[in-house]
Amino acid sequence: MTDTSERRQDDAKSRSPWTEPPMGLLAELTHRCPLQCPYCSNPLELERRADELATADWLRVFEEAGELGVLQLHLSGGEPMLRPDLPELVRGARAAGLYVNLITSGVSLDEARALALREAGLDHVQLSFQGAQPELADRIGGFPGGHARKLAAARAVGRAGRALTVNAVVHRQNLDQLEGMIELALETGAQRLEVAHVQYYGWALRNRAALMPSRAQMEAATATVHQAQAALAGRLVIDYVTPDYWARRPKPCMGGWGRNVLNVTPSGRVMPCHAAAAIPGLRFESVQERGLRWIWEESPAFQRFRGTDWLPEPCRSCERREIDFGGCRCQAMLLTGDPAATDPACELSPHHALLRELAEGEATGEPPAFAYRKFKSREPADA
């Protein structure tokens, strides 16, 4: 370890506790999922059902989140609908004063369950689609009949009177259906559509060559989204997330490390983002051993990349240092081997050319077959 990196770690340990509360908490209730999406944000080593937090533990976490100042709770997975205690968890979260959003594939969400979740206090549903047409969507998700179930789930959410966001995760193999996915969002009655290009962590990194869009695809998609945003203003809010590999400057990942959001894994580890486990040498505390407030305010892992004092050059002197905070720490680690490096998505990074070369190289030719997200063979069949 260099003297510089040792000094930065010592500085991080000596900082006073962070006092600003997080806005949101992403609760990964389980890594189990009936879909096998090749861009899944879960890690390659999925946590087992036997290691998942019990109902009482999650309810305590939600109470601590409310006391900490969290406003929004996002119930995710895997597939959170596989938790039979989901209505109880929603009810407990609302009692803790949290706005509750369910992030789901929708394949297990029928009208009866939608009504039960409404009665428990659910506020909002985010429903993912893999394409506009069943054949492609089901192939990407690895779940025959999944697209039809998703459409039924959208209708059930509407009948239950809950707000709906459609998540369209796009990549080289479904971008030609982007206009259809925008129409699908309108047909489902969604109030919001998020068109998000795949971000390359976890399973998406493993499948990068099968998912990376070409520059021409990305530019065409951007034009399509901008046209739809103008044409549908007042009818449908459309958010757009572009792929870092074609960017000139990094996005402010999670609003900055440990600034706005915390993530709790199925087993209870607390991280600044879903991909943070990719960074070696950081110990992420568990809610089974520490309180959520201490983890957020004082744990060394959350302190490590907070603020701007730790930034290297050229980030330290950059006028955007308090906008993007040097970009994504996980992406810097995965692509340069150094989590403290400038995110290669920035054109000022010495590794920026490498990122562009990867994008250009992997977006050409026939895409390879997907490596689908699956539990290892030792996982129980119902997990």
Short mmCIF file of N, CA and C in Angstrom, two decimals, residues 17-131:
data_model
loop_
_atom_site.label_atom_id
_atom_site.label_comp_id
_atom_site.label_asym_id
_atom_site.label_seq_id
_atom_site.Cartn_x
_atom_site.Cartn_y
_atom_site.Cartn_z
N PRO A 17 -18.36 11.76 12.87
CA PRO A 17 -19.49 11.01 12.31
C PRO A 17 -20.29 11.84 11.32
N TRP A 18 -20.80 11.16 10.31
CA TRP A 18 -21.64 11.78 9.30
C TRP A 18 -23.02 12.04 9.90
N THR A 19 -23.52 13.24 9.76
CA THR A 19 -24.77 13.59 10.44
C THR A 19 -25.97 13.73 9.52
N GLU A 20 -25.76 13.84 8.22
CA GLU A 20 -26.89 13.98 7.31
C GLU A 20 -27.57 12.62 7.12
N PRO A 21 -28.89 12.55 7.26
CA PRO A 21 -29.57 11.26 7.12
C PRO A 21 -29.67 10.84 5.66
N PRO A 22 -29.75 9.55 5.40
CA PRO A 22 -29.97 9.08 4.03
C PRO A 22 -31.41 9.32 3.62
N MET A 23 -31.62 9.56 2.35
CA MET A 23 -32.98 9.72 1.85
C MET A 23 -33.65 8.37 1.64
N GLY A 24 -32.89 7.40 1.15
CA GLY A 24 -33.50 6.13 0.78
C GLY A 24 -32.76 4.92 1.32
N LEU A 25 -33.50 3.84 1.49
CA LEU A 25 -32.93 2.54 1.88
C LEU A 25 -33.43 1.50 0.88
N LEU A 26 -32.49 0.80 0.26
CA LEU A 26 -32.81 -0.31 -0.63
C LEU A 26 -32.69 -1.60 0.17
N ALA A 27 -33.82 -2.26 0.41
CA ALA A 27 -33.84 -3.49 1.18
C ALA A 27 -33.95 -4.67 0.22
N GLU A 28 -32.85 -5.40 0.05
CA GLU A 28 -32.86 -6.60 -0.79
C GLU A 28 -33.37 -7.75 0.08
N LEU A 29 -34.66 -8.02 0.00
CA LEU A 29 -35.27 -8.99 0.90
C LEU A 29 -34.80 -10.41 0.63
N THR A 30 -34.45 -10.70 -0.60
CA THR A 30 -34.01 -12.03 -1.00
C THR A 30 -33.25 -11.92 -2.31
N HIS A 31 -32.37 -12.86 -2.58
CA HIS A 31 -31.75 -12.97 -3.90
C HIS A 31 -32.47 -13.98 -4.77
N ARG A 32 -33.46 -14.69 -4.20
CA ARG A 32 -34.24 -15.64 -5.00
C ARG A 32 -35.07 -14.90 -6.03
N CYS A 33 -35.22 -15.49 -7.21
CA CYS A 33 -36.00 -14.84 -8.26
C CYS A 33 -36.36 -15.87 -9.33
N PRO A 34 -37.60 -15.86 -9.82
CA PRO A 34 -37.97 -16.78 -10.89
C PRO A 34 -37.36 -16.40 -12.24
N LEU A 35 -36.96 -15.13 -12.40
CA LEU A 35 -36.31 -14.72 -13.63
C LEU A 35 -34.80 -14.97 -13.54
N GLN A 36 -34.14 -14.92 -14.69
CA GLN A 36 -32.70 -15.18 -14.75
C GLN A 36 -31.97 -14.08 -15.52
N CYS A 37 -32.41 -12.85 -15.39
CA CYS A 37 -31.92 -11.76 -16.23
C CYS A 37 -30.40 -11.70 -16.27
N PRO A 38 -29.81 -11.64 -17.46
CA PRO A 38 -28.36 -11.66 -17.59
C PRO A 38 -27.69 -10.33 -17.22
N TYR A 39 -28.49 -9.32 -16.87
CA TYR A 39 -27.92 -8.04 -16.43
C TYR A 39 -28.24 -7.78 -14.96
N CYS A 40 -28.67 -8.81 -14.23
CA CYS A 40 -29.10 -8.65 -12.84
C CYS A 40 -28.04 -7.92 -12.02
N SER A 41 -28.48 -7.01 -11.16
CA SER A 41 -27.54 -6.24 -10.34
C SER A 41 -27.06 -7.02 -9.12
N ASN A 42 -27.65 -8.18 -8.83
CA ASN A 42 -27.17 -8.99 -7.72
C ASN A 42 -25.76 -9.50 -7.99
N PRO A 43 -25.00 -9.79 -6.94
CA PRO A 43 -23.64 -10.31 -7.14
C PRO A 43 -23.67 -11.71 -7.73
N LEU A 44 -22.53 -12.12 -8.26
CA LEU A 44 -22.44 -13.47 -8.83
C LEU A 44 -22.63 -14.53 -7.75
N GLU A 45 -22.16 -14.25 -6.55
CA GLU A 45 -22.37 -15.16 -5.42
C GLU A 45 -23.64 -14.74 -4.71
N LEU A 46 -24.74 -15.39 -5.04
CA LEU A 46 -26.04 -15.03 -4.49
C LEU A 46 -26.19 -15.55 -3.07
N GLU A 47 -26.83 -14.75 -2.21
CA GLU A 47 -27.04 -15.17 -0.83
C GLU A 47 -28.21 -16.15 -0.74
N ARG A 48 -28.05 -17.15 0.11
CA ARG A 48 -29.00 -18.25 0.19
C ARG A 48 -30.20 -17.91 1.07
N ARG A 49 -31.28 -18.62 0.84
CA ARG A 49 -32.51 -18.42 1.60
C ARG A 49 -32.28 -18.60 3.09
N ALA A 50 -31.45 -19.58 3.45
CA ALA A 50 -31.21 -19.86 4.86
C ALA A 50 -30.53 -18.70 5.58
N ASP A 51 -29.88 -17.82 4.83
CA ASP A 51 -29.15 -16.69 5.42
C ASP A 51 -29.96 -15.40 5.45
N GLU A 52 -31.18 -15.42 4.91
CA GLU A 52 -31.98 -14.20 4.85
C GLU A 52 -32.42 -13.73 6.23
N LEU A 53 -32.52 -12.42 6.41
CA LEU A 53 -33.01 -11.87 7.66
C LEU A 53 -34.43 -12.34 7.93
N ALA A 54 -34.74 -12.59 9.17
CA ALA A 54 -36.09 -12.97 9.57
C ALA A 54 -37.00 -11.74 9.57
N THR A 55 -38.28 -11.98 9.63
CA THR A 55 -39.26 -10.89 9.62
C THR A 55 -38.97 -9.87 10.71
N ALA A 56 -38.74 -10.34 11.93
CA ALA A 56 -38.50 -9.44 13.05
C ALA A 56 -37.27 -8.57 12.83
N ASP A 57 -36.23 -9.14 12.21
CA ASP A 57 -35.02 -8.37 11.94
C ASP A 57 -35.30 -7.25 10.95
N TRP A 58 -36.03 -7.56 9.87
CA TRP A 58 -36.36 -6.52 8.90
C TRP A 58 -37.22 -5.42 9.54
N LEU A 59 -38.17 -5.81 10.36
CA LEU A 59 -39.03 -4.81 10.99
C LEU A 59 -38.20 -3.89 11.90
N ARG A 60 -37.23 -4.45 12.59
CA ARG A 60 -36.34 -3.61 13.41
C ARG A 60 -35.51 -2.67 12.54
N VAL A 61 -35.04 -3.17 11.41
CA VAL A 61 -34.27 -2.33 10.49
C VAL A 61 -35.13 -1.16 10.00
N PHE A 62 -36.39 -1.42 9.69
CA PHE A 62 -37.26 -0.36 9.20
C PHE A 62 -37.52 0.68 10.30
N GLU A 63 -37.68 0.22 11.53
CA GLU A 63 -37.85 1.16 12.64
C GLU A 63 -36.61 2.03 12.80
N GLU A 64 -35.44 1.41 12.74
CA GLU A 64 -34.19 2.17 12.86
C GLU A 64 -34.02 3.13 11.69
N ALA A 65 -34.47 2.72 10.50
CA ALA A 65 -34.38 3.61 9.34
C ALA A 65 -35.24 4.85 9.54
N GLY A 66 -36.47 4.65 10.03
CA GLY A 66 -37.33 5.80 10.29
C GLY A 66 -36.73 6.73 11.32
N GLU A 67 -36.14 6.18 12.38
CA GLU A 67 -35.52 6.99 13.41
C GLU A 67 -34.29 7.72 12.88
N LEU A 68 -33.60 7.11 11.92
CA LEU A 68 -32.41 7.72 11.32
C LEU A 68 -32.76 8.89 10.41
N GLY A 69 -33.97 8.90 9.88
CA GLY A 69 -34.39 9.97 8.98
C GLY A 69 -34.62 9.54 7.56
N VAL A 70 -34.56 8.23 7.30
CA VAL A 70 -34.86 7.71 5.96
C VAL A 70 -36.30 8.06 5.60
N LEU A 71 -36.51 8.47 4.34
CA LEU A 71 -37.85 8.82 3.87
C LEU A 71 -38.46 7.73 3.00
N GLN A 72 -37.64 7.12 2.14
CA GLN A 72 -38.15 6.18 1.14
C GLN A 72 -37.54 4.80 1.34
N LEU A 73 -38.40 3.79 1.33
CA LEU A 73 -37.95 2.40 1.41
C LEU A 73 -38.26 1.71 0.09
N HIS A 74 -37.25 1.08 -0.49
CA HIS A 74 -37.41 0.36 -1.75
C HIS A 74 -37.22 -1.13 -1.47
N LEU A 75 -38.29 -1.90 -1.60
CA LEU A 75 -38.25 -3.33 -1.34
C LEU A 75 -37.89 -4.06 -2.62
N SER A 76 -36.75 -4.71 -2.61
CA SER A 76 -36.21 -5.27 -3.84
C SER A 76 -35.74 -6.69 -3.59
N GLY A 77 -34.98 -7.23 -4.54
CA GLY A 77 -34.46 -8.58 -4.44
C GLY A 77 -33.24 -8.73 -5.34
N GLY A 78 -33.14 -9.85 -6.12
CA GLY A 78 -34.13 -10.86 -6.35
C GLY A 78 -35.57 -10.37 -6.49
N GLU A 79 -36.46 -11.28 -6.17
CA GLU A 79 -37.88 -10.99 -6.29
C GLU A 79 -38.52 -10.92 -4.89
N PRO A 80 -38.85 -9.72 -4.42
CA PRO A 80 -39.41 -9.58 -3.06
C PRO A 80 -40.75 -10.27 -2.88
N MET A 81 -41.48 -10.52 -3.98
CA MET A 81 -42.77 -11.21 -3.85
C MET A 81 -42.61 -12.64 -3.36
N LEU A 82 -41.39 -13.19 -3.39
CA LEU A 82 -41.17 -14.54 -2.89
C LEU A 82 -41.12 -14.59 -1.37
N ARG A 83 -41.11 -13.44 -0.73
CA ARG A 83 -41.17 -13.42 0.73
C ARG A 83 -42.64 -13.50 1.16
N PRO A 84 -43.07 -14.59 1.82
CA PRO A 84 -44.47 -14.69 2.24
C PRO A 84 -44.86 -13.63 3.27
N ASP A 85 -43.87 -13.05 3.96
CA ASP A 85 -44.16 -12.03 4.96
C ASP A 85 -44.19 -10.62 4.37
N LEU A 86 -44.24 -10.49 3.03
CA LEU A 86 -44.16 -9.16 2.41
C LEU A 86 -45.23 -8.19 2.92
N PRO A 87 -46.52 -8.59 3.01
CA PRO A 87 -47.50 -7.64 3.55
C PRO A 87 -47.16 -7.17 4.96
N GLU A 88 -46.66 -8.07 5.79
CA GLU A 88 -46.27 -7.69 7.15
C GLU A 88 -45.11 -6.71 7.13
N LEU A 89 -44.17 -6.92 6.22
CA LEU A 89 -43.03 -6.00 6.11
C LEU A 89 -43.49 -4.63 5.64
N VAL A 90 -44.40 -4.60 4.68
CA VAL A 90 -44.94 -3.32 4.21
C VAL A 90 -45.65 -2.60 5.34
N ARG A 91 -46.46 -3.33 6.08
CA ARG A 91 -47.21 -2.74 7.18
C ARG A 91 -46.26 -2.15 8.23
N GLY A 92 -45.22 -2.89 8.56
CA GLY A 92 -44.25 -2.41 9.53
C GLY A 92 -43.49 -1.19 9.04
N ALA A 93 -43.16 -1.17 7.76
CA ALA A 93 -42.44 -0.02 7.20
C ALA A 93 -43.30 1.24 7.23
N ARG A 94 -44.59 1.10 6.90
CA ARG A 94 -45.49 2.26 6.95
C ARG A 94 -45.65 2.74 8.39
N ALA A 95 -45.69 1.80 9.35
CA ALA A 95 -45.77 2.19 10.75
C ALA A 95 -44.53 2.96 11.19
N ALA A 96 -43.41 2.69 10.54
CA ALA A 96 -42.16 3.41 10.85
C ALA A 96 -42.07 4.75 10.13
N GLY A 97 -43.11 5.09 9.38
CA GLY A 97 -43.15 6.39 8.71
C GLY A 97 -42.46 6.44 7.37
N LEU A 98 -42.26 5.28 6.73
CA LEU A 98 -41.54 5.22 5.47
C LEU A 98 -42.51 5.16 4.28
N TYR A 99 -42.15 5.84 3.20
CA TYR A 99 -42.83 5.68 1.91
C TYR A 99 -42.33 4.38 1.30
N VAL A 100 -43.25 3.49 0.93
CA VAL A 100 -42.85 2.12 0.56
C VAL A 100 -43.05 1.88 -0.94
N ASN A 101 -41.96 1.55 -1.60
CA ASN A 101 -41.95 1.26 -3.03
C ASN A 101 -41.53 -0.19 -3.23
N LEU A 102 -42.29 -0.93 -4.04
CA LEU A 102 -41.99 -2.33 -4.35
C LEU A 102 -41.36 -2.41 -5.73
N ILE A 103 -40.17 -2.99 -5.82
CA ILE A 103 -39.48 -3.20 -7.09
C ILE A 103 -39.60 -4.67 -7.45
N THR A 104 -40.34 -4.99 -8.48
CA THR A 104 -40.71 -6.38 -8.75
C THR A 104 -40.67 -6.73 -10.22
N SER A 105 -40.47 -8.01 -10.49
CA SER A 105 -40.59 -8.51 -11.86
C SER A 105 -42.05 -8.63 -12.26
N GLY A 106 -42.94 -8.74 -11.28
CA GLY A 106 -44.37 -8.80 -11.54
C GLY A 106 -44.93 -10.17 -11.84
N VAL A 107 -44.07 -11.18 -12.02
CA VAL A 107 -44.60 -12.48 -12.46
C VAL A 107 -45.38 -13.19 -11.36
N SER A 108 -45.23 -12.74 -10.11
CA SER A 108 -45.98 -13.33 -9.00
C SER A 108 -47.01 -12.37 -8.41
N LEU A 109 -47.25 -11.26 -9.10
CA LEU A 109 -48.13 -10.22 -8.56
C LEU A 109 -49.48 -10.28 -9.25
N ASP A 110 -50.45 -10.94 -8.61
CA ASP A 110 -51.80 -10.99 -9.17
C ASP A 110 -52.68 -9.98 -8.44
N GLU A 111 -53.95 -9.93 -8.81
CA GLU A 111 -54.84 -8.91 -8.26
C GLU A 111 -55.03 -9.06 -6.75
N ALA A 112 -55.17 -10.30 -6.28
CA ALA A 112 -55.37 -10.51 -4.84
C ALA A 112 -54.17 -10.02 -4.04
N ARG A 113 -52.97 -10.29 -4.52
CA ARG A 113 -51.78 -9.87 -3.79
C ARG A 113 -51.60 -8.36 -3.89
N ALA A 114 -51.95 -7.77 -5.02
CA ALA A 114 -51.87 -6.32 -5.16
C ALA A 114 -52.81 -5.63 -4.17
N LEU A 115 -54.01 -6.16 -4.01
CA LEU A 115 -54.96 -5.58 -3.06
C LEU A 115 -54.47 -5.76 -1.62
N ALA A 116 -53.89 -6.93 -1.32
CA ALA A 116 -53.37 -7.17 0.02
C ALA A 116 -52.24 -6.20 0.36
N LEU A 117 -51.38 -5.93 -0.61
CA LEU A 117 -50.28 -5.00 -0.39
C LEU A 117 -50.80 -3.57 -0.25
N ARG A 118 -51.83 -3.23 -1.00
CA ARG A 118 -52.44 -1.91 -0.84
C ARG A 118 -52.98 -1.75 0.57
N GLU A 119 -53.69 -2.77 1.06
CA GLU A 119 -54.25 -2.70 2.40
C GLU A 119 -53.15 -2.61 3.46
N ALA A 120 -51.99 -3.19 3.17
CA ALA A 120 -50.87 -3.12 4.12
C ALA A 120 -50.21 -1.75 4.12
N GLY A 121 -50.47 -0.96 3.06
CA GLY A 121 -49.93 0.39 3.02
C GLY A 121 -48.95 0.68 1.91
N LEU A 122 -48.81 -0.25 0.95
CA LEU A 122 -47.88 -0.03 -0.16
C LEU A 122 -48.24 1.23 -0.92
N ASP A 123 -47.22 2.05 -1.25
CA ASP A 123 -47.44 3.32 -1.94
C ASP A 123 -47.24 3.24 -3.45
N HIS A 124 -46.26 2.47 -3.89
CA HIS A 124 -45.80 2.57 -5.28
C HIS A 124 -45.22 1.24 -5.72
N VAL A 125 -45.32 0.97 -7.03
CA VAL A 125 -44.75 -0.26 -7.61
C VAL A 125 -43.87 0.12 -8.80
N GLN A 126 -42.67 -0.47 -8.85
CA GLN A 126 -41.81 -0.40 -10.03
C GLN A 126 -41.80 -1.78 -10.67
N LEU A 127 -42.22 -1.83 -11.92
CA LEU A 127 -42.40 -3.09 -12.63
C LEU A 127 -41.44 -3.14 -13.82
N SER A 128 -40.63 -4.18 -13.88
CA SER A 128 -39.62 -4.27 -14.94
C SER A 128 -40.15 -5.00 -16.17
N PHE A 129 -39.74 -4.52 -17.35
CA PHE A 129 -40.01 -5.19 -18.62
C PHE A 129 -38.71 -5.37 -19.36
N GLN A 130 -38.56 -6.52 -20.01
CA GLN A 130 -37.33 -6.84 -20.74
C GLN A 130 -37.44 -6.56 -22.24
N GLY A 131 -38.61 -6.19 -22.69
CA GLY A 131 -38.83 -5.88 -24.09
C GLY A 131 -40.28 -5.52 -24.31
#
